[in-house]
mmCIF file of C-alpha atoms and ligand atoms in Angstrom:
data_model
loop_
_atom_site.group_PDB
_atom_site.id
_atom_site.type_symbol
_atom_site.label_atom_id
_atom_site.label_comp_id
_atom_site.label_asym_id
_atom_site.label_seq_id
_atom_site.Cartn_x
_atom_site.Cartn_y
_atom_site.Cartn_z
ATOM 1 C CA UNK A 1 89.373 119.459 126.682
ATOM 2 C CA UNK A 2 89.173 121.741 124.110
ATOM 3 C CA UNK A 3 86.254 121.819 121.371
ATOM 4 C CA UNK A 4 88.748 119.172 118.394
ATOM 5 C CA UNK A 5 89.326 116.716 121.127
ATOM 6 C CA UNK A 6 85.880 116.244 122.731
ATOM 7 C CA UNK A 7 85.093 116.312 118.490
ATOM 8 C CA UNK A 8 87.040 113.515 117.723
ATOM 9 C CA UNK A 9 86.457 111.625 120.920
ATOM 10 C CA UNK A 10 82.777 112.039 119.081
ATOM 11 C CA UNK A 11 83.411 110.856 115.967
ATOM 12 C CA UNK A 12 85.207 107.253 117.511
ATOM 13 C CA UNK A 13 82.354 106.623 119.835
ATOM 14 C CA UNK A 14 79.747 107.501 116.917
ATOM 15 C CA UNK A 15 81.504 106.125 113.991
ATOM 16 C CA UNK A 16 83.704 103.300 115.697
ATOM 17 C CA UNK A 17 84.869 101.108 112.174
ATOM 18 C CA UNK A 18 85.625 104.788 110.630
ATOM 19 C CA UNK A 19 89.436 104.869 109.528
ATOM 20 C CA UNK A 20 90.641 107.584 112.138
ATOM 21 C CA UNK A 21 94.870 108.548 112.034
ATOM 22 C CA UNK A 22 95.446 110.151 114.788
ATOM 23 C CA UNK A 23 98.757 112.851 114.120
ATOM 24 C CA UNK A 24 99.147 111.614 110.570
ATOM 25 C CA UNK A 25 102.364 113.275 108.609
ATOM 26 C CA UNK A 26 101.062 115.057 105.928
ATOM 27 C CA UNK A 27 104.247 114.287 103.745
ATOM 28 C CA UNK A 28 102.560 111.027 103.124
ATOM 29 C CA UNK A 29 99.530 112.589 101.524
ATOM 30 C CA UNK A 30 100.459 115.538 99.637
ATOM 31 C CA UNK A 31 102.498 115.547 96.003
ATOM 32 C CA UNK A 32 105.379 118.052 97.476
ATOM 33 C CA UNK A 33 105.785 115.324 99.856
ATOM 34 C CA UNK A 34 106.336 117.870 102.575
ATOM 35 C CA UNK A 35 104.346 118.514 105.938
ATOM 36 C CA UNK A 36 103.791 117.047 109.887
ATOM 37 C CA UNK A 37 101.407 115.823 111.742
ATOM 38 C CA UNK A 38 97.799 116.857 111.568
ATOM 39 C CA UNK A 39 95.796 116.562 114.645
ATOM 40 C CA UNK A 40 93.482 113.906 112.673
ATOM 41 C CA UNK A 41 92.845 112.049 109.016
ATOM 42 C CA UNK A 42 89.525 110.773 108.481
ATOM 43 C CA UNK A 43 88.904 108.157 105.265
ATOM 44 C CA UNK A 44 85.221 108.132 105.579
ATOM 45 C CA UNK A 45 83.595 104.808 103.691
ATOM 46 C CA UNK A 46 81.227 106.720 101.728
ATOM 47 C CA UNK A 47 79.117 110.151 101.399
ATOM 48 C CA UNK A 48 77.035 109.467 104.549
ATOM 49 C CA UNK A 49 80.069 108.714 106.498
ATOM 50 C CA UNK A 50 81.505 112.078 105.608
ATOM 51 C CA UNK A 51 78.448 114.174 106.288
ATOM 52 C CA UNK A 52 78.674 111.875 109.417
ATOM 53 C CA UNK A 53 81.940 113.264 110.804
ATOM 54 C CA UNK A 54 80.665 116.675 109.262
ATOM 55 C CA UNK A 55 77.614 116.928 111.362
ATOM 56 C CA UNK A 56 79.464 115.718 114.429
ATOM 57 C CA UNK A 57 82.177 118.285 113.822
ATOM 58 C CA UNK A 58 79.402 121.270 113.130
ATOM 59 C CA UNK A 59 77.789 120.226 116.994
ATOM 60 C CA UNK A 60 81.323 121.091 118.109
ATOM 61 C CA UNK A 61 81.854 124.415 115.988
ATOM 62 C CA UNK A 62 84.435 122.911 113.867
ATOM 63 C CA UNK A 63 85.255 123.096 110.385
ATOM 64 C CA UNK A 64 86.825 119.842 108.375
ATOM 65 C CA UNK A 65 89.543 120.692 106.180
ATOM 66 C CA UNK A 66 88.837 118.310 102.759
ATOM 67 C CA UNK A 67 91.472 117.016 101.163
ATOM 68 C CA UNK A 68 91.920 115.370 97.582
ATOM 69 C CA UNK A 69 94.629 114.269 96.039
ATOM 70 C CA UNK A 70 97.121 116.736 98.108
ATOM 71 C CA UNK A 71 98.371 118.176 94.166
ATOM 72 C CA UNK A 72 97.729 121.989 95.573
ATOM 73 C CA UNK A 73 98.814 122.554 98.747
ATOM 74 C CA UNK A 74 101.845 123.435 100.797
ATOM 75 C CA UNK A 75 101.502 121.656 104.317
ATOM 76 C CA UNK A 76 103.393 123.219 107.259
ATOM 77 C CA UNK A 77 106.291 121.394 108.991
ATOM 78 C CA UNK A 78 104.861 122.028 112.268
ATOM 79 C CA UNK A 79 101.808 120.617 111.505
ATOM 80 C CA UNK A 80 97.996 121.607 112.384
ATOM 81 C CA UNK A 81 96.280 121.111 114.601
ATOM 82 C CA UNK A 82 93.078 120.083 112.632
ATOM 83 C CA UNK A 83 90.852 117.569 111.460
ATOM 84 C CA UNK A 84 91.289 116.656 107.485
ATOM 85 C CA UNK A 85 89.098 114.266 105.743
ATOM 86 C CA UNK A 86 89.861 112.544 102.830
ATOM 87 C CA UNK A 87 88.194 112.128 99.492
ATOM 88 C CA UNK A 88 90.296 110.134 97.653
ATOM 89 C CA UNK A 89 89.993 106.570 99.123
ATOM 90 C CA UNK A 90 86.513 105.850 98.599
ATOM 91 C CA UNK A 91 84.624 108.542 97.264
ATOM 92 C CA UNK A 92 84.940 107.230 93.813
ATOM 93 C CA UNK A 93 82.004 106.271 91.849
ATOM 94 C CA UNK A 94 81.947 106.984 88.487
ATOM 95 C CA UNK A 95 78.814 106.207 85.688
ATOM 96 C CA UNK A 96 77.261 107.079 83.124
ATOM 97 C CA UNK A 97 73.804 108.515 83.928
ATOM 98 C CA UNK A 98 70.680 107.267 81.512
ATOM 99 C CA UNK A 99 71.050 110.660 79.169
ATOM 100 C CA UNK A 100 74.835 110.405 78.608
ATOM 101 C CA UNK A 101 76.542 112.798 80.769
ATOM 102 C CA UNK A 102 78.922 111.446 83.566
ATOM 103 C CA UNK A 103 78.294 111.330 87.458
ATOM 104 C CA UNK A 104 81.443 111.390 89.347
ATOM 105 C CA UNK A 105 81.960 111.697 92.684
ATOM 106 C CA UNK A 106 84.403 113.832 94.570
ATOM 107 C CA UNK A 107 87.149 111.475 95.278
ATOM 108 C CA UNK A 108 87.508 110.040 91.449
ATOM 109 C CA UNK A 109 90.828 111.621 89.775
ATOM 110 C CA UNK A 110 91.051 113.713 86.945
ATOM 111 C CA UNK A 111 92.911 111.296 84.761
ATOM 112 C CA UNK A 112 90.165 108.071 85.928
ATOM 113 C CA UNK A 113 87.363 110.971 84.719
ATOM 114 C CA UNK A 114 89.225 111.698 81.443
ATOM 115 C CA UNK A 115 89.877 107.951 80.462
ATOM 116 C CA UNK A 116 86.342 106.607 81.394
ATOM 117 C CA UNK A 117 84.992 109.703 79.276
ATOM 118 C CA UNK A 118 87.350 108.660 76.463
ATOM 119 C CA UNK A 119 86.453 104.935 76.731
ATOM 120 C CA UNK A 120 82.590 106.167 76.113
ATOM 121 C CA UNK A 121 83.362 108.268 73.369
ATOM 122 C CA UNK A 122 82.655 111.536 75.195
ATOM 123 C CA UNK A 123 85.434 114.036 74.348
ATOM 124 C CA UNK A 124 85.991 117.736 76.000
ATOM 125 C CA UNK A 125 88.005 116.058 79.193
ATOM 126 C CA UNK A 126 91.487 115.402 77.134
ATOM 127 C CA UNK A 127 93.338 118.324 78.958
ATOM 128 C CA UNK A 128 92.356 117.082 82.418
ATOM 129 C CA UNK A 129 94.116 114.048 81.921
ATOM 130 C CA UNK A 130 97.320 114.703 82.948
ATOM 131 C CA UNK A 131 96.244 117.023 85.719
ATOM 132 C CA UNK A 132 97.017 114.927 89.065
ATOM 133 C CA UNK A 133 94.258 115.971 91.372
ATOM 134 C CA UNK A 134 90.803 114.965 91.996
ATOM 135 C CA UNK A 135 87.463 116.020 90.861
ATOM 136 C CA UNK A 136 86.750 117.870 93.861
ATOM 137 C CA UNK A 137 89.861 119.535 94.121
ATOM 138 C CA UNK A 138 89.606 120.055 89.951
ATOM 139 C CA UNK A 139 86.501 122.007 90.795
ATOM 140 C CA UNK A 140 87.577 123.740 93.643
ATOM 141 C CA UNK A 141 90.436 125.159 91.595
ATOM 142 C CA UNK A 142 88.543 125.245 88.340
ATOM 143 C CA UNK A 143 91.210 122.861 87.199
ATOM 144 C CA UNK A 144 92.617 123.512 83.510
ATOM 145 C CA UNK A 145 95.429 123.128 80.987
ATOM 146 C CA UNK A 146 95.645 123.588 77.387
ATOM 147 C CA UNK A 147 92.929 125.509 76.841
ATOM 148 C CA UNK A 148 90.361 123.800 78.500
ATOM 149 C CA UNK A 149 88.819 124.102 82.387
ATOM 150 C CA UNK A 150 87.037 122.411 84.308
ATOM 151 C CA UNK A 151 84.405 124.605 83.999
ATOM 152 C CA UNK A 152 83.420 123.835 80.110
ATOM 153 C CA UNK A 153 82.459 119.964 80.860
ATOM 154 C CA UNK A 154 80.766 120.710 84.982
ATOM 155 C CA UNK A 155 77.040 120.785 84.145
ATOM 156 C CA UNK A 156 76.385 120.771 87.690
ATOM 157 C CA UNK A 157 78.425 119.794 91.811
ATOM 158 C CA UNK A 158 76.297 118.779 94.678
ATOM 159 C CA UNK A 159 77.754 120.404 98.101
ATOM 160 C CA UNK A 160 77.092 119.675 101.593
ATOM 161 C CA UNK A 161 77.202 122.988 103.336
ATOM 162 C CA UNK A 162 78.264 122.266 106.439
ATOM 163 C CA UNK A 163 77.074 125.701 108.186
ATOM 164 C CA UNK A 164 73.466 124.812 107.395
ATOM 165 C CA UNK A 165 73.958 120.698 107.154
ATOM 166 C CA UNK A 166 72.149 121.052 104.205
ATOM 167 C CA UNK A 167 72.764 119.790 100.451
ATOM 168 C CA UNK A 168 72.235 121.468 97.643
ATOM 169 C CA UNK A 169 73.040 121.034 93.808
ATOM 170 C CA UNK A 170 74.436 124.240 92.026
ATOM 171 C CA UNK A 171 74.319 124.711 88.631
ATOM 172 C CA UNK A 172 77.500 125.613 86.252
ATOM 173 C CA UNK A 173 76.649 129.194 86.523
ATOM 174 C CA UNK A 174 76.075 129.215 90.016
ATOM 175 C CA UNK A 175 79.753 127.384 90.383
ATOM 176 C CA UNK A 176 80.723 131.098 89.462
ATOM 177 C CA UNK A 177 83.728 129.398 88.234
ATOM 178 C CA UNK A 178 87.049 131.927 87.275
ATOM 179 C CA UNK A 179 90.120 131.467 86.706
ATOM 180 C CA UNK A 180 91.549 129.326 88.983
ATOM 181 C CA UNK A 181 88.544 130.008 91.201
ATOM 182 C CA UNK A 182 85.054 129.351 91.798
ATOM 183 C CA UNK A 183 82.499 129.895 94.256
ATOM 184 C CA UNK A 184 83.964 126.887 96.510
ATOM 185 C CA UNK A 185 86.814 129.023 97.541
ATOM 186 C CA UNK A 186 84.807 131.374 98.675
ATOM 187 C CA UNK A 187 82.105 129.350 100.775
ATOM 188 C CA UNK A 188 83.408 128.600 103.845
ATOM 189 C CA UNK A 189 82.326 125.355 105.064
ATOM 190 C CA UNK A 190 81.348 123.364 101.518
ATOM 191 C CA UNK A 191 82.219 120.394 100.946
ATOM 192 C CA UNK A 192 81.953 119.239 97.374
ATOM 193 C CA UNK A 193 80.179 115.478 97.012
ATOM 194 C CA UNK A 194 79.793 114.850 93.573
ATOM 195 C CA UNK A 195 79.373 116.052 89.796
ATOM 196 C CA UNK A 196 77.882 115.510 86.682
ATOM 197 C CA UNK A 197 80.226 116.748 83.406
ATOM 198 C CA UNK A 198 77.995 116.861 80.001
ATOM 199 C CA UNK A 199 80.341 116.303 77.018
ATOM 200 C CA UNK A 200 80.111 116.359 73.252
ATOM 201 C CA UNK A 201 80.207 113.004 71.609
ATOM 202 C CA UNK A 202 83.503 112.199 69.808
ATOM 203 C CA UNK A 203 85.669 109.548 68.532
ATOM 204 C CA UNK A 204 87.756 107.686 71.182
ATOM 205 C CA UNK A 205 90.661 106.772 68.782
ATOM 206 C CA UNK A 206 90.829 110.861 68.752
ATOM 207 C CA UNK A 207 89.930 111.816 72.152
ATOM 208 C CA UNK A 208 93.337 108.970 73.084
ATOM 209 C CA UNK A 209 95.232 110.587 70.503
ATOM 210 C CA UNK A 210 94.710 114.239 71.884
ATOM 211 C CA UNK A 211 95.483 112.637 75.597
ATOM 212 C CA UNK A 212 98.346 111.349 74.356
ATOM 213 C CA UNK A 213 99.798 114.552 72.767
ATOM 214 C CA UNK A 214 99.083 116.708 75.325
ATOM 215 C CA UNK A 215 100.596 114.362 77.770
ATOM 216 C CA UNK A 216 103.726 113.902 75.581
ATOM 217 C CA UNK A 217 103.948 118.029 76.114
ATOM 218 C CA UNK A 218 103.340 118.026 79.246
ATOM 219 C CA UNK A 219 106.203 115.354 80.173
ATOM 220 C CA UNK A 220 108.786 117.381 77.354
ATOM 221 C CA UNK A 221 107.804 120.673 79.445
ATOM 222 C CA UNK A 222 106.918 119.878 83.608
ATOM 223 C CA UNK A 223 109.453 118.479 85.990
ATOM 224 C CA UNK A 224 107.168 115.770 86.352
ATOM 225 C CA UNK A 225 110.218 113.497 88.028
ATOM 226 C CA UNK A 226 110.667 115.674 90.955
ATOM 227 C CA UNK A 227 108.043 116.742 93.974
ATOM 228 C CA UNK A 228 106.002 119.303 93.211
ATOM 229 C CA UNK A 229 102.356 121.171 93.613
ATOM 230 C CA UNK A 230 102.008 122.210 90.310
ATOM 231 C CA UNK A 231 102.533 125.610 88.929
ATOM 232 C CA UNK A 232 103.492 128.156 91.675
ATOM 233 C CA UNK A 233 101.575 131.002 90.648
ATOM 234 C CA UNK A 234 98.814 131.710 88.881
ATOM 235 C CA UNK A 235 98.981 133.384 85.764
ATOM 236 C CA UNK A 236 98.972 137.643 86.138
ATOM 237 C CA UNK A 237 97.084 139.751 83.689
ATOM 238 C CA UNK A 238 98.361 139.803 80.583
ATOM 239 C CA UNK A 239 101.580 137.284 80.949
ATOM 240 C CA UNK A 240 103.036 134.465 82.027
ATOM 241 C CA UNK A 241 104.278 133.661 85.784
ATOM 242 C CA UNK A 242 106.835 130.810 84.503
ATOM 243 C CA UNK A 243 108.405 133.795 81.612
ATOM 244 C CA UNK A 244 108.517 136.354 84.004
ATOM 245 C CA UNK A 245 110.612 134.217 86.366
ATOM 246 C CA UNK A 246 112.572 133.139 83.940
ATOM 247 C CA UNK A 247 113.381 136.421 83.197
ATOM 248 C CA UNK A 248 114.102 137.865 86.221
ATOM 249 C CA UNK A 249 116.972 134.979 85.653
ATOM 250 C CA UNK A 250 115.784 133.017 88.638
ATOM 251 C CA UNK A 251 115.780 129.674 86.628
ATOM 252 C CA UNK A 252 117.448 127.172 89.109
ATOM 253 C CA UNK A 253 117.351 129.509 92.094
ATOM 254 C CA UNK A 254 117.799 127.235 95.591
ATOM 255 C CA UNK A 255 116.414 127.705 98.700
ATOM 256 C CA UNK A 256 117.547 124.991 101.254
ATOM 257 C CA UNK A 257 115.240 122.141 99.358
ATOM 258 C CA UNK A 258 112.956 124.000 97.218
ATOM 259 C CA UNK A 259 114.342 125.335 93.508
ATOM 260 C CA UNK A 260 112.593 127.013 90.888
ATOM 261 C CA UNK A 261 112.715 124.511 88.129
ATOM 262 C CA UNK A 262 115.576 124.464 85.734
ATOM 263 C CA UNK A 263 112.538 122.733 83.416
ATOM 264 C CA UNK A 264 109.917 124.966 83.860
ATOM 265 C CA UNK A 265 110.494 128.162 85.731
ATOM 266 C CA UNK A 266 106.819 127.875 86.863
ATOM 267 C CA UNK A 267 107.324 124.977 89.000
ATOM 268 C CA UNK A 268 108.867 125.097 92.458
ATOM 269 C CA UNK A 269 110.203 122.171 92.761
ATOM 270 C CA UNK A 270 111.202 120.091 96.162
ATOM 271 C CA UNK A 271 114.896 118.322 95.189
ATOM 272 C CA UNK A 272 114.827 116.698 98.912
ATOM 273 C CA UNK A 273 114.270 117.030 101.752
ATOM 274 C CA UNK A 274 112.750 120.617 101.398
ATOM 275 C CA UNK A 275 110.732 121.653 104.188
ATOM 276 C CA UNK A 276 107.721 124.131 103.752
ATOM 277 C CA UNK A 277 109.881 126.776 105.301
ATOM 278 C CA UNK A 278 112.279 126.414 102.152
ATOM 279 C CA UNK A 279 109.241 126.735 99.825
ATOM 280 C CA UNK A 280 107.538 129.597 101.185
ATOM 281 C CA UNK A 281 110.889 131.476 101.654
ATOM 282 C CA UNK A 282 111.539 130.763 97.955
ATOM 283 C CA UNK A 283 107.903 131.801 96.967
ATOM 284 C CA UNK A 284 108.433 135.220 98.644
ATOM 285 C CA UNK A 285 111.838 135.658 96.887
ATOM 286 C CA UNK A 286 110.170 134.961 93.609
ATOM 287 C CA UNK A 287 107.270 137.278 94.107
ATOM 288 C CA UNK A 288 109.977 140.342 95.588
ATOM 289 C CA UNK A 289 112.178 139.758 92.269
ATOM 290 C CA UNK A 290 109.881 139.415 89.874
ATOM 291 C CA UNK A 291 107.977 142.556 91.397
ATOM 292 C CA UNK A 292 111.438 144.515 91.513
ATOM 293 C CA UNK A 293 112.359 142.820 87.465
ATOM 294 C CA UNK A 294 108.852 143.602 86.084
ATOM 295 C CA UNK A 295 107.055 145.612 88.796
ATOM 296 C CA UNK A 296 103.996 142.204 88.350
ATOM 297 C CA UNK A 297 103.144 141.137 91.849
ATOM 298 C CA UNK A 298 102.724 137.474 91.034
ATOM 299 C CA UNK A 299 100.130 135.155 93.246
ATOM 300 C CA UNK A 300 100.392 131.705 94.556
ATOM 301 C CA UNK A 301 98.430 129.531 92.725
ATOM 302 C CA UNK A 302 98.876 126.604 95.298
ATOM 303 C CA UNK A 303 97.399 126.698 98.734
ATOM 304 C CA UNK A 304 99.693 127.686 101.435
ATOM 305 C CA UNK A 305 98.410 126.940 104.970
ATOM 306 C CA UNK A 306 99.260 128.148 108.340
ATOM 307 C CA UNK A 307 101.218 128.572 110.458
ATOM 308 C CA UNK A 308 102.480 132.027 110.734
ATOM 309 C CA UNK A 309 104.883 132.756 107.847
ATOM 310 C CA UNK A 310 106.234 135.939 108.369
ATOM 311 C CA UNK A 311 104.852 138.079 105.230
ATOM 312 C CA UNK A 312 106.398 141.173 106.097
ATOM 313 C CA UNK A 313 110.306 140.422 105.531
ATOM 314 C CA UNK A 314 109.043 139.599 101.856
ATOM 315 C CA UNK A 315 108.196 142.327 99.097
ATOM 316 C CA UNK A 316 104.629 143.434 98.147
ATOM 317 C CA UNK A 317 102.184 142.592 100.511
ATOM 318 C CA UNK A 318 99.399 141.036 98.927
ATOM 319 C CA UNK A 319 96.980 138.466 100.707
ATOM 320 C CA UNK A 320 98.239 134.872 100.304
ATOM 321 C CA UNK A 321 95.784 132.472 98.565
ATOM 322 C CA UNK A 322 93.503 130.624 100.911
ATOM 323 C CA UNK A 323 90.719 129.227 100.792
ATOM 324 C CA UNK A 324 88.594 128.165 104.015
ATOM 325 C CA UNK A 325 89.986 125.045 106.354
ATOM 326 C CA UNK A 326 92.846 125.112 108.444
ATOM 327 C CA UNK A 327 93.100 127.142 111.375
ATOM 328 C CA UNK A 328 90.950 129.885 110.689
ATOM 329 C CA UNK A 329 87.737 127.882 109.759
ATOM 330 C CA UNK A 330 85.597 127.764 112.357
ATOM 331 C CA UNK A 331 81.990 128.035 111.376
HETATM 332 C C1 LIG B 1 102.804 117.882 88.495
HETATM 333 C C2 LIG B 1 101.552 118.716 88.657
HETATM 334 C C3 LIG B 1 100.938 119.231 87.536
HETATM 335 C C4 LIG B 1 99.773 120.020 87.674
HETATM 336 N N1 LIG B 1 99.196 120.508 86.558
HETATM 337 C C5 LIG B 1 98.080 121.255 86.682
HETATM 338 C C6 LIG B 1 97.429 121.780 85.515
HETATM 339 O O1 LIG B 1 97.842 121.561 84.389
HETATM 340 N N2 LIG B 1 96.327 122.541 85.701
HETATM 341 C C7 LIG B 1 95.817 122.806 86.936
HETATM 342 O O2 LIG B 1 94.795 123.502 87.049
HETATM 343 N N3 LIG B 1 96.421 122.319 88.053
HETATM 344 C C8 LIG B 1 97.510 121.556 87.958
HETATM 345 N N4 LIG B 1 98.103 121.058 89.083
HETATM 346 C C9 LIG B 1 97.570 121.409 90.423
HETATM 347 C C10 LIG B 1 96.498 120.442 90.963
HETATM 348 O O3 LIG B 1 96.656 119.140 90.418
HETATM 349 C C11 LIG B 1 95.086 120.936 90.671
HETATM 350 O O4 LIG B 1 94.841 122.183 91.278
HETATM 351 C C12 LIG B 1 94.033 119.948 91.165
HETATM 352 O O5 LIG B 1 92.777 120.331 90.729
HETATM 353 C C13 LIG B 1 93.987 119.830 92.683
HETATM 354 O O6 LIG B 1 93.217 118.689 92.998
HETATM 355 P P1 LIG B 1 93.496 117.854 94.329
HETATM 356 O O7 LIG B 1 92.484 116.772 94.404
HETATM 357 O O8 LIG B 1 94.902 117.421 94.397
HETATM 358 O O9 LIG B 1 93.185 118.966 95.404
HETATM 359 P P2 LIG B 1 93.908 119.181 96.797
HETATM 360 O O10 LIG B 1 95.295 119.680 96.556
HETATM 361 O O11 LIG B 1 93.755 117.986 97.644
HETATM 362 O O12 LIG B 1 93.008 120.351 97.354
HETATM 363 C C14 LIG B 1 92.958 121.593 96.701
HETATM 364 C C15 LIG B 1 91.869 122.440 97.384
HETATM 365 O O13 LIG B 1 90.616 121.867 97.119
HETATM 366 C C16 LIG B 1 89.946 121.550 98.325
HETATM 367 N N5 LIG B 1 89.197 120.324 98.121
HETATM 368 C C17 LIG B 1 89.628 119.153 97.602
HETATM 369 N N6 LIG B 1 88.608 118.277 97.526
HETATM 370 C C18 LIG B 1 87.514 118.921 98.028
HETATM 371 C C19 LIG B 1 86.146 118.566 98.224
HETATM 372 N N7 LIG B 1 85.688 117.353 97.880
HETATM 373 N N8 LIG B 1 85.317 119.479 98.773
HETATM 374 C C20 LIG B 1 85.758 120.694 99.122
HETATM 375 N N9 LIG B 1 87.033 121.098 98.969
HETATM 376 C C21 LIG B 1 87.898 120.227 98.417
HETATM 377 C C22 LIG B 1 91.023 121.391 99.372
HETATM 378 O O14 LIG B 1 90.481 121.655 100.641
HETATM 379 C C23 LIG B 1 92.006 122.448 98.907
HETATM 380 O O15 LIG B 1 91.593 123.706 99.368
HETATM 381 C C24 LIG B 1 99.251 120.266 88.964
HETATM 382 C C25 LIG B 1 99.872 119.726 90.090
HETATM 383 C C26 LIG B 1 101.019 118.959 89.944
HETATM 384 C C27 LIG B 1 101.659 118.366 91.170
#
């Protein structure tokens, strides 16, 4: 049996009231609403339950894949053959700690984070409320909108780092948070716990007012009524990925499913039934225009995983973004 079965065979003996799905459609738990079966979905009950299924996995050589609120990736049709563990269920506390700043854990969403700091009169979190992930996800991504990241209000993340089984707490700097980026993405095998976000103190009829606003903008700009993982690509030097689509007059364009917004040419959008074929093939076509339009080679901002998209019948060849899990993360 190979090393993921005898794993999760494992994990049901060790951890038998654990909520296991066995070849659970990733569709269900993703906002494109696109993707099959993964080998496994685990919904641990709390922090030790996760480094649980983590240690169990590490005896095995096995990487989890952690998942949040599904906002930023692309899953494959096929499927993976992988364990994923969810953050989302019950990972969720949320206080204030005795000096003021905010403990969250991983699993607590953006927009719960933003309205709890608002209700205590903390501001700095308005532009992550309309951002639909989670904070571990925010943080992997270093999150942002409007100005703001995710980065300005993280004092400090506690990891488990699953190639050593050990915890540690990291500092902002130490986050080495970019755009878009941060050390996460670059540590295989870390699984972000919790956080603690220090914030300025402010008035909450304000702090609701500037949610509001920037919500209002966000619903008059983003396709927000159709399937989506947020913008498609990340920003390039110097421009703007949603203009320089536009401009290379793909506004609309349809592949199978998938169309670049006719809202926001940022967005790929799924207008049903796309399948992850339809999105990637579109992706490519964007990046090979665009290139050819305004010689920028444009690069996903959401995570694409496996299986083998062909890269080579698309334009510039430039590394697609991953970051560790899927098939290629064994530790
Ligand atoms: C309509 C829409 C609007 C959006 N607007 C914005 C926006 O304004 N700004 C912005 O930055 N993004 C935006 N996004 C993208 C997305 O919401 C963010 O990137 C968000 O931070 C992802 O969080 P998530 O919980 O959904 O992460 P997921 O998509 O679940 O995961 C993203 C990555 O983080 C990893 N991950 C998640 N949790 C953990 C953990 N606990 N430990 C280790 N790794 C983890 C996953 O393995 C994966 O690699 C938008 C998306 C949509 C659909």
């Amino acid at each position: 049996m190979e090393q993921l079965e005898l794993a999760i065979e494992e994990i049901k003996k060790e951890l038998p009231g654990l909520a296991l799905y066995e070849n659970e459609p990733m569709a269900e738990h993703c906002s494109f609403h696109i993707g099959g079966p993964v080998r496994a979905l685990a919904v641990p009950q709390d922090v030790t339950g996760l480094t649980k299924i983590c240690y169990l996995l590490k005896k095995h050589e096995i990487a989890p894949y952690i998942l949040g609120n599904g906002t930023n990736i692309l899953f494959p049709d096929e499927g993976l053959k992988d364990l994923f563990i969810i953050s989302t269920e019950k990972l969720t506390k949320l206080f204030l700690l005795p000096d003021g700043a905010i403990y969250a854990e991983a699993g607590v969403s953006l927009a719960k984070l933003a309205g709890f700091a608002q209700q205590n009169g903390l501001a700095g979190l308005e532009f992550a409320s309309g951002i639909p992930g989670s904070v571990g996800g925010g943080l992997m991504m270093n999150a942002g909108a409007y100005g703001g990241e995710l980065k300005d209000a993280a004092e400090s993340a506690v990891i488990y780092f699953l190639p050593e089984q050990a915890l540690y707490e990291l500092s902002n700097e130490q986050c080495a948070f970019g755009y878009r980026s941060s050390l996460f993405q670059k540590m295989p095998g870390c699984v972000i716990l919790s956080a603690v976000f220090r914030l300025e103190k402010g008035d909450p009829e304000q702090i609701a007012a500037k949610m509001r606003e920037l919500n209002a903008k966000r619903r008059e700009k983003q396709p927000l009524d159709l399937p989506s993982a947020g913008s498609a690509f990340k920003r390039p030097e110097g421009g703007f990925a949603a203009a320089l689509i536009d401009e290379a007059g793909l506004k609309g364009y349809t592949v199978g499913g998938a169309q670049v917004s006719e809202k926001h040419a940022g967005f790929v959008v799924n207008v049903g039934g796309a399948t992850s074929h339809d999105v990637y093939d579109l992706m490519m076509h964007i990046r090979k225009t665009v290139y050819e339009h305004s010689k920028v080679v444009l690069e996903p901002e959401m995570i694409l995983l496996p299986p083998d998209y062909k890269l080579e019948d698309h334009g510039p060849q430039i590394p697609l973004h991953r970051v560790w899990g899927g098939t290629e993360s064994r530790v």
